[in-house]
XYZ file of C-alpha atoms in Angstrom:
487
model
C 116.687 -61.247 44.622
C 113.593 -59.286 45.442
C 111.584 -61.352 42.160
C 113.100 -64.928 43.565
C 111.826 -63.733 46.942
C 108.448 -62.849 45.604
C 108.160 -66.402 43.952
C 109.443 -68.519 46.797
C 106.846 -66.125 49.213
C 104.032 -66.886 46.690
C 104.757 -70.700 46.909
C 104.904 -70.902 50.376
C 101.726 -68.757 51.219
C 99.845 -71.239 48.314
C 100.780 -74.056 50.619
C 99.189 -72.485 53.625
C 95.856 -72.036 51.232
C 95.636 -75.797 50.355
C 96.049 -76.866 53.837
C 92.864 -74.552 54.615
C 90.920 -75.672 51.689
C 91.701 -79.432 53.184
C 90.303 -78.588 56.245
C 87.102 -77.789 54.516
C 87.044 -81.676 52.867
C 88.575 -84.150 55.759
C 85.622 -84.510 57.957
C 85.996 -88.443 58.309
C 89.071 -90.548 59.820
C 89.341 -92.097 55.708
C 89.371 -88.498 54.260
C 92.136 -87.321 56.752
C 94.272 -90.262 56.782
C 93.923 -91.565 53.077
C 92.067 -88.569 51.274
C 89.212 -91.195 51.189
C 90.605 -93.468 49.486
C 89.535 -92.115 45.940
C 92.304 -90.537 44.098
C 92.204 -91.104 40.160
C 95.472 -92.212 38.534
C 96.979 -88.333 37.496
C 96.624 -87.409 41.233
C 98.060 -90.925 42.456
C 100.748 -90.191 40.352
C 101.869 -86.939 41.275
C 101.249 -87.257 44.811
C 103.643 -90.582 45.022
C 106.445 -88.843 42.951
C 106.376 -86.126 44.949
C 106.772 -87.961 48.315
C 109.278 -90.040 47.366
C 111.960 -87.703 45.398
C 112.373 -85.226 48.518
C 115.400 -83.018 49.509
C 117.723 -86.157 49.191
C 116.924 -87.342 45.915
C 116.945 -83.369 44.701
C 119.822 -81.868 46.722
C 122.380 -85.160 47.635
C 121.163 -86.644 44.186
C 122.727 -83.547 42.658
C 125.692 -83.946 45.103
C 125.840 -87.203 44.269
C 126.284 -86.243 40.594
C 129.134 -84.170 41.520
C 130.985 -86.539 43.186
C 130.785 -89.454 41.031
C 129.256 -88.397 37.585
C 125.846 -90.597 35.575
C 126.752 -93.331 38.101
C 125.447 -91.061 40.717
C 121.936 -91.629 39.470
C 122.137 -95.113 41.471
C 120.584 -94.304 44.700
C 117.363 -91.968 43.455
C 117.157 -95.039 40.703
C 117.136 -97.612 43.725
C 114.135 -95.793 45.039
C 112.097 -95.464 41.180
C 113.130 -99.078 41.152
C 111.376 -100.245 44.951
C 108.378 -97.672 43.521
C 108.376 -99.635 40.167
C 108.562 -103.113 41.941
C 105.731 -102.000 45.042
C 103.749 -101.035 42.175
C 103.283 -103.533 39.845
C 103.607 -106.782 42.351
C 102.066 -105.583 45.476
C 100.211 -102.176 45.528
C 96.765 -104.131 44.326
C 96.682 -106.447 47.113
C 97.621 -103.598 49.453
C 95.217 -101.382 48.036
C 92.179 -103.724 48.142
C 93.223 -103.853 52.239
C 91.315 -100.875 52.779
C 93.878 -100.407 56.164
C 95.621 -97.491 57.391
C 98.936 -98.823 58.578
C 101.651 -101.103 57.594
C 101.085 -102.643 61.138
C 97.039 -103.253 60.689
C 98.167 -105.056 57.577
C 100.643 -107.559 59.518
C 97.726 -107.330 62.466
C 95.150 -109.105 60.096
C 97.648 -111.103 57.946
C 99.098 -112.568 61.209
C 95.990 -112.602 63.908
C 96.581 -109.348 65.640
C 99.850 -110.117 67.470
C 102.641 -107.526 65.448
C 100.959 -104.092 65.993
C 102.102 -102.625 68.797
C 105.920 -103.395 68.075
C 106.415 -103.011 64.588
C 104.418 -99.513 65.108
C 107.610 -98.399 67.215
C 109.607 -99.469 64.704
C 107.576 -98.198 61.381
C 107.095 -94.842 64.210
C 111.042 -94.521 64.810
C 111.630 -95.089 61.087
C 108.710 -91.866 60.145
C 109.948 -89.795 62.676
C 113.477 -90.064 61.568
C 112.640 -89.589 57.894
C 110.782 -86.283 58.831
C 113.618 -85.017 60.741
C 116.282 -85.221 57.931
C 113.679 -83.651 55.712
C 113.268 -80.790 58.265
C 116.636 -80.163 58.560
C 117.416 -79.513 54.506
C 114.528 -76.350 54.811
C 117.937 -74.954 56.723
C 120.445 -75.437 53.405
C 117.466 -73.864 51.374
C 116.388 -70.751 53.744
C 120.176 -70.034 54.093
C 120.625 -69.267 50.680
C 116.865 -67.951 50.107
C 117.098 -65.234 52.838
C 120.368 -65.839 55.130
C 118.649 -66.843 58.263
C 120.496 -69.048 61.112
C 120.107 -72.710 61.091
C 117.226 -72.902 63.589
C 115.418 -70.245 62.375
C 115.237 -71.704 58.905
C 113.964 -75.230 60.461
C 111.385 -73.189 62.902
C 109.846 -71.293 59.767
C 110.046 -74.136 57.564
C 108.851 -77.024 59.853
C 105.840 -74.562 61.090
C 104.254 -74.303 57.066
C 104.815 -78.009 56.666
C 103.022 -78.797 60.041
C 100.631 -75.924 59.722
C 98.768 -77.425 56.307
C 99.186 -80.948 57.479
C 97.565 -80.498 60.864
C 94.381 -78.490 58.628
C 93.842 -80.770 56.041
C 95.377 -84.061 56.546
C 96.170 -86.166 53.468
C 93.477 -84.094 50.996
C 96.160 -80.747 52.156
C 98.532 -83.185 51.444
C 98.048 -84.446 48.148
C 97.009 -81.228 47.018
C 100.489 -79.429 47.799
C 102.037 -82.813 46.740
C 100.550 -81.780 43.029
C 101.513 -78.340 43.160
C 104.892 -78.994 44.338
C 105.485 -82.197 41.460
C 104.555 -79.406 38.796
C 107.156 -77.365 40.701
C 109.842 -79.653 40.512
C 109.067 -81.156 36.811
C 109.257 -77.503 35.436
C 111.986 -76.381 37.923
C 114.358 -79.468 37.932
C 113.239 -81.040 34.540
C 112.812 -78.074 32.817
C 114.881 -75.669 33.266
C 117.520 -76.550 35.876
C 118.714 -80.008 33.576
C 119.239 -77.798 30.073
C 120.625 -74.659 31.800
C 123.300 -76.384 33.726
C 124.128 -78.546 30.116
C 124.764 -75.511 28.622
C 126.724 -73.843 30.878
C 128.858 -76.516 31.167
C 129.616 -76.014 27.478
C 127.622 -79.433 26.266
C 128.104 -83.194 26.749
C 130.982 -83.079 25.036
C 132.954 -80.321 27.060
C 131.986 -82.415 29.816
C 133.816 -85.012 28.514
C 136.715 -83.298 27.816
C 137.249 -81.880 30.955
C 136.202 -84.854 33.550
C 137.999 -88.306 33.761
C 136.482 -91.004 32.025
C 135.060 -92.937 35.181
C 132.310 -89.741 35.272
C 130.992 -91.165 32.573
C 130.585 -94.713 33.721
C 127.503 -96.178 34.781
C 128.753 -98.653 37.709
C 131.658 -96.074 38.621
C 130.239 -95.173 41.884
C 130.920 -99.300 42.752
C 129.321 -102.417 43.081
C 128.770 -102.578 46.167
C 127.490 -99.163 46.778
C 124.730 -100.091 44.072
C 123.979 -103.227 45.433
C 123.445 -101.056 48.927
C 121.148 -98.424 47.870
C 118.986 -101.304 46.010
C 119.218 -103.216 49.634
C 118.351 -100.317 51.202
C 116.185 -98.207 48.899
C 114.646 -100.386 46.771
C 113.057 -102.842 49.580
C 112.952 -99.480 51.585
C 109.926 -98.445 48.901
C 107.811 -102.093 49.533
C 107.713 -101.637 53.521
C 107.624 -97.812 54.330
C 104.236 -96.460 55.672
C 104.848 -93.312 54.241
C 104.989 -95.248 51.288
C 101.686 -97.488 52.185
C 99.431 -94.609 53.222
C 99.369 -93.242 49.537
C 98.968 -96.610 48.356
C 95.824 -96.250 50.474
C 94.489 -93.014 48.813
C 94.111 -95.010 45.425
C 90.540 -95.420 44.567
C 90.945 -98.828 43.155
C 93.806 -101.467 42.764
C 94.396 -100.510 39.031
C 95.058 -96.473 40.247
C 97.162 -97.850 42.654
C 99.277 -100.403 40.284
C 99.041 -98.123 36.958
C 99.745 -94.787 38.745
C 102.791 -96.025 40.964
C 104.198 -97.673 37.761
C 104.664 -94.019 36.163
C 105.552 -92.291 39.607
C 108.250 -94.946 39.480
C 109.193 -94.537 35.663
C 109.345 -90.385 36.545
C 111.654 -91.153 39.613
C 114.194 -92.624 37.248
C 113.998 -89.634 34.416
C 114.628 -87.507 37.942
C 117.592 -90.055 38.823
C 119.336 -89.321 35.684
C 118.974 -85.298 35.639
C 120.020 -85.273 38.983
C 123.229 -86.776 38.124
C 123.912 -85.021 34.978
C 123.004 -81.248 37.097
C 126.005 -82.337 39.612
C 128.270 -83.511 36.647
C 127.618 -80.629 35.017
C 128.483 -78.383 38.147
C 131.686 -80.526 38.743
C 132.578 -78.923 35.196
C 132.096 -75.474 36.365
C 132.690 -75.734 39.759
C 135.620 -78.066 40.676
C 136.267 -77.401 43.899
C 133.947 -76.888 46.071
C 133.661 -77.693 49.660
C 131.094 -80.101 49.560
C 129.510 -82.022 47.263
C 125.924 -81.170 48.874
C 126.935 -77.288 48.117
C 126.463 -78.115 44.080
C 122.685 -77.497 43.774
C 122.816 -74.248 45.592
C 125.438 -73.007 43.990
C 124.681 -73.431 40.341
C 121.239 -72.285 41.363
C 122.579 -69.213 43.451
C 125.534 -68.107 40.535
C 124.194 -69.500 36.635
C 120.020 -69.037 37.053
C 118.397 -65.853 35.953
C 116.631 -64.028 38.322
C 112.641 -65.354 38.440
C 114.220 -68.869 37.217
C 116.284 -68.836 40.280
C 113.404 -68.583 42.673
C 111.582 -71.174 41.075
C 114.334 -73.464 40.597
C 115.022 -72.699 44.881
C 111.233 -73.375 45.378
C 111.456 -76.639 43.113
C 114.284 -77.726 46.156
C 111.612 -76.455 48.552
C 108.701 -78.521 47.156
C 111.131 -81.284 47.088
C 111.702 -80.972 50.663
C 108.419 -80.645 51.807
C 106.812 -83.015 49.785
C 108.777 -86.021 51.487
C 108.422 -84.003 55.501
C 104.584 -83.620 55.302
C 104.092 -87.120 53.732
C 106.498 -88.640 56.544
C 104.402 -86.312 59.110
C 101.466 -87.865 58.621
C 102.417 -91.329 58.828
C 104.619 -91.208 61.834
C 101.210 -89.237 63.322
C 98.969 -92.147 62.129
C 101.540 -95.111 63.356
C 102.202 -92.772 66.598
C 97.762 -92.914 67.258
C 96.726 -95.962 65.140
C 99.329 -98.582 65.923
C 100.853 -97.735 69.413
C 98.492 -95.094 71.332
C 95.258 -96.826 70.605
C 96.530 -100.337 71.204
C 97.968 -98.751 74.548
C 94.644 -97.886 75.824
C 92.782 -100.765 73.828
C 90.981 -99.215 71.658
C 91.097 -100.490 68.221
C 88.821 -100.550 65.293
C 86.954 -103.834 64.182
C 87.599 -104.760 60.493
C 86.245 -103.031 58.192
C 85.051 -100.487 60.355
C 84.770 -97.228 60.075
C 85.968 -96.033 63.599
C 84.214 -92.785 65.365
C 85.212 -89.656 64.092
C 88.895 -89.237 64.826
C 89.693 -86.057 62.861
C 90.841 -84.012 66.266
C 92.675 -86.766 67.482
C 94.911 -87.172 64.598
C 95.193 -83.420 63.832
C 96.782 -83.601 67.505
C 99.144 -85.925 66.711
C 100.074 -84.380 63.519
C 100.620 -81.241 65.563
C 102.572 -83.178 68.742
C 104.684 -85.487 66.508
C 105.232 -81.730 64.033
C 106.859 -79.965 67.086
C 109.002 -83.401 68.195
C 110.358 -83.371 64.967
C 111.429 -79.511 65.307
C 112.969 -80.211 68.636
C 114.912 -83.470 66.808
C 115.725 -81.233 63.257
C 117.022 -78.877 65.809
C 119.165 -80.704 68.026
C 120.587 -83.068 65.608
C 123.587 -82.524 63.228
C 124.213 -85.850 61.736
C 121.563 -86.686 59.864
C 122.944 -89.714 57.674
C 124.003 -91.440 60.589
C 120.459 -90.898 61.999
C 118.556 -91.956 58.185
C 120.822 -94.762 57.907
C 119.810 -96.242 61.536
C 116.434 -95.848 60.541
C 116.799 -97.572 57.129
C 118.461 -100.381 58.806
C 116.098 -100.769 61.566
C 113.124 -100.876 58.733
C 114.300 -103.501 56.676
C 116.145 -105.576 58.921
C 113.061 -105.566 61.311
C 109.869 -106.063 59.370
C 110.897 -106.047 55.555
C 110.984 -110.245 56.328
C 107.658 -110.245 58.416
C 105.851 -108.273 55.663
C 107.014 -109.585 52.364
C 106.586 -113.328 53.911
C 103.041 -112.452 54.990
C 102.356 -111.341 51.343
C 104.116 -114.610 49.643
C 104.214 -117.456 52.216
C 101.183 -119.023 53.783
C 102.908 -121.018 56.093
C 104.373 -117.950 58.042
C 102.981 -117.434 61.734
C 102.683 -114.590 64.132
C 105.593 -116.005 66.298
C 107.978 -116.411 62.885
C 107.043 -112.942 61.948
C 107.568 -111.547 65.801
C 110.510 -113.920 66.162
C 112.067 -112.381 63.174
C 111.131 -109.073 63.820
C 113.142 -109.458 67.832
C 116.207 -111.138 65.926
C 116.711 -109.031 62.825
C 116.801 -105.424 65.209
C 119.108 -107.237 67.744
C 121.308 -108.060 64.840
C 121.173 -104.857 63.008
C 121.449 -102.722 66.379
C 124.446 -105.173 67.722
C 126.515 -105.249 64.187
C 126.039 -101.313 63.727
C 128.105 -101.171 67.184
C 130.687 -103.422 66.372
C 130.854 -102.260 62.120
C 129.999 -98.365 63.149
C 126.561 -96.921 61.899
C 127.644 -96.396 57.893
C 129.046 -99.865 57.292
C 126.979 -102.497 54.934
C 126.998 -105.487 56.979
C 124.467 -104.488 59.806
C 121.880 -104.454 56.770
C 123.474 -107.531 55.126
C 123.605 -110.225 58.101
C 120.662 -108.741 59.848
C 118.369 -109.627 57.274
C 119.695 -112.884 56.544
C 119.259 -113.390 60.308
C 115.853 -111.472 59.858
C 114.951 -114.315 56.932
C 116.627 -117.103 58.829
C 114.743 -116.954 61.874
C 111.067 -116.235 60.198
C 111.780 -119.716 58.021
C 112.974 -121.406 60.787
C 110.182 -120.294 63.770
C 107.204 -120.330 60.858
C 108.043 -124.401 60.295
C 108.340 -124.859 63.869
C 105.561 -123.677 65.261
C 101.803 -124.652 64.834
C 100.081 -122.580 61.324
C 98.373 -119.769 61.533
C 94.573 -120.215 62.208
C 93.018 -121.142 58.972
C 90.407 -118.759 59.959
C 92.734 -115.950 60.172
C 93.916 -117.002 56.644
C 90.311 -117.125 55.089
C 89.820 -113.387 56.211
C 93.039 -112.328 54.969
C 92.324 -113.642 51.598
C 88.759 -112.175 52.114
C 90.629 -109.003 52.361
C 92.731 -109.244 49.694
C 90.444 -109.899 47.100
C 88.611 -106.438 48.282
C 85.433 -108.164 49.693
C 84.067 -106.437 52.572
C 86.055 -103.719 53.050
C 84.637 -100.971 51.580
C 84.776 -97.737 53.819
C 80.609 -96.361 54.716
C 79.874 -92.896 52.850
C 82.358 -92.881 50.614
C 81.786 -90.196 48.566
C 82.354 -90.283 44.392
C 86.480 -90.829 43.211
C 88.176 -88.084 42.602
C 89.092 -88.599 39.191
C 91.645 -86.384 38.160
């Protein structure tokens, strides 16, 4: 192991690098936050792959694989899908915002009454998505060096937090790019062919697994129809989602290079599913489906290959905790701290430099989510409430703000009230994992918004004129903006 250890030591030390060389280029509030808003389409690209195919799309896709066959592509495809669909109908528009939060967006669509409480929501939903991806650096440190559960989240959280207190978005989206390279070449690569052949080929898999393996709706209709629910309309609302929307320099970057992240995520979908398949072949009984990427990694890779493959995983994971870092830190300062204390930005303004502000809050929410990773043990209990709580909550408010003129603040607040009182009361009386929370609270979600938007006077039409002012990019450019990045 002493090669694999080398590799996964070289990664991890390269990680620390970038977040020092980011230091040296965020010296504004827009290069922190968004990387300046002037990524080229390559960089887009990679960056918003690599956030949104993390630990559960590598690891539980591969699981996922093993447990139900191709059909277990469905809920990393549900996410390419909601990356596909943010992309090519909305990410212009939210581009050409030139905002930093999902919440300033609904502030200025809506006239400035949704901030401070669909920041807690958008913050709970951040914080929980960097805790699950915390806790998978303990599946990959127990195999890489046999450390303890806490130990592994300590050493794992600390890098993540380290380069994304430094650098901000540019350390970011410059470990984003190493670690898609990582995974393409480690997944893609060499991980997808290996376990093929090992298996003995497509059609020893065949032979040997029932015929349901091999069909494309066998995980079940429903199921599907959950992760699109879920995942899909997940992708259009998330601000870990938005905020590298945000880094695009222009709305074709933004629409071009999300519509091949999304197209990758699909490719990675598939291999995921045929790994686990594959490892159901030559490993039919293991303990737990979630065992089936370390284990064909651990017992069939070549040493070297190994380590990469593990750092591949690693990248994976880290990818999706520094990206959901940094935007429960910026919906933690931007949309509930400042509006606390009153102090937010006029539009179109660049606020005073905030750098050391938001590096603090990178660093405070960091060690929260150690704390969390540390204490909790049910993670998919704790994802799925934060799922649920995101689209039932504000996936009405936002999506009507971006299609329906006639919606008003009070529709969108109204909705936003009624849709987490449904979701919260249903997952008591269903229990946390059952579908109809998400169902009936958004239809009560959608209900209510119709309903309270028709009965209530229209939004200001001067509200409206800035909006549209905003979406067509007038105005809005950021002071000192240096050259895009064009790569």
């Amino acid at each position: 192991m002493a090669v694999d250890y080398a590799v996964i030591v070289v990664y991890l030390l390269g990680m620390l690098a970038m977040g020092w060389w980011g230091m040296r280029r965020a010296k504004s509030k827009s290069e922190f936050l968004v990387a300046g808003r002037r990524l080229g389409p390559w960089m887009y690209s990679g960056t918003m792959a690599a956030i949104v195919l993390g630990g559960a799309s590598t690891i539980g896709g591969v699981g996922l694989g093993y447990q139900y066959g191709l059909s277990g592509a469905w809920m990393v495809f549900a996410i390419g899908l909601g990356l596909l669909a943010l992309s090519v109908f909305f990410s212009a528009r939210i581009a050409r915002l030139k905002v930093y939060t999902v919440s300033d967006m609904l502030d200025l669509r809506y006239g400035g009454r949704a901030g401070v409480i669909s920041g807690v929501v958008m913050w709970a939903y951040t914080l929980m998505l960097a805790v699950t991806s915390t806790i998978a650096y303990a599946t990959i440190f127990d195999v890489l060096f046999d450390v303890n559960r806490t130990v592994a989240i300590i050493l794992g959280g600390a890098i993540v937090v380290a380069y994304s207190t430094l650098g901000g978005m540019w350390s970011i989206t410059i470990t984003d790019m190493v670690q898609f390279v990582v995974k393409t070449i480690g997944v893609l690569l060499l991980l997808l062919p290996i376990a093929v052949v090992k298996a003995g080929g497509f059609s020893e898999m065949k032979a040997k697994l029932p015929t349901e393996y091999f069909d494309p709706l066998g995980i079940g209709g429903e199921t599907i129809f959950t992760y699109v629910l879920i995942y899909t309309f997940g992708m259009l609302i998330g601000q870990d989602i938005w905020q590298r929307v945000f880094t695009a320099r222009n709305d074709t970057t933004a629409r071009w290079g999300g519509t091949v992240a999304g197209t990758y995520c699909l490719v990675y979908a598939i291999a995921g599913a045929v790994i686990g398949t594959a490892a159901k072949v030559m490993y039919p009984t293991l303990p737990s489906a979630d065992a089936a990427f370390a284990t064909i990694v651990k017992d069939e890779l070549p040493v070297g290959v190994r380590g990469l493959v593990l750092a591949a995983a690693l990248a994976a994971v880290m990818s999706t905790s520094s990206g959901a870092l940094i935007a429960c830190a910026t919906v933690a300062n931007n949309d509930i701290w400042s509006r606390l204390r009153g102090v937010v930005a006029k539009d179109g303004a660049e606020e005073r430099d905030e750098v050391k502000g938001n590096r603090a809050f990178i660093l405070i929410m960091g060690a929260l989510t150690v704390l969390i990773s540390i204490a909790l043990n049910d993670v998919v209990q704790a994802l799925t409430v934060a799922y649920n709580l995101l689209v039932g909550c504000l996936l009405v408010p936002i999506l009507g703000g971006l299609l329906w003129r006639r919606g008003t603040a009070s529709g969108a607040l109204a909705s936003v009230a009624v849709g987490g009182v449904a979701v919260i009361g249903l997952m008591a009386g269903y229990g946390i994992l059952a579908n109809e929370p998400i169902y009936y609270g958004l239809l009560a979600s959608l209900a209510t918004y119709a309903v309270v938007s028709l009965a209530t006077k229209p939004t200001d039409p001067a509200v409206l004129s800035a909006w549209r002012e905003r979406l067509a990019g007038r105005g809005t450019e950021d002071p000192a903006t240096p050259d895009p990045v064009t790569v």
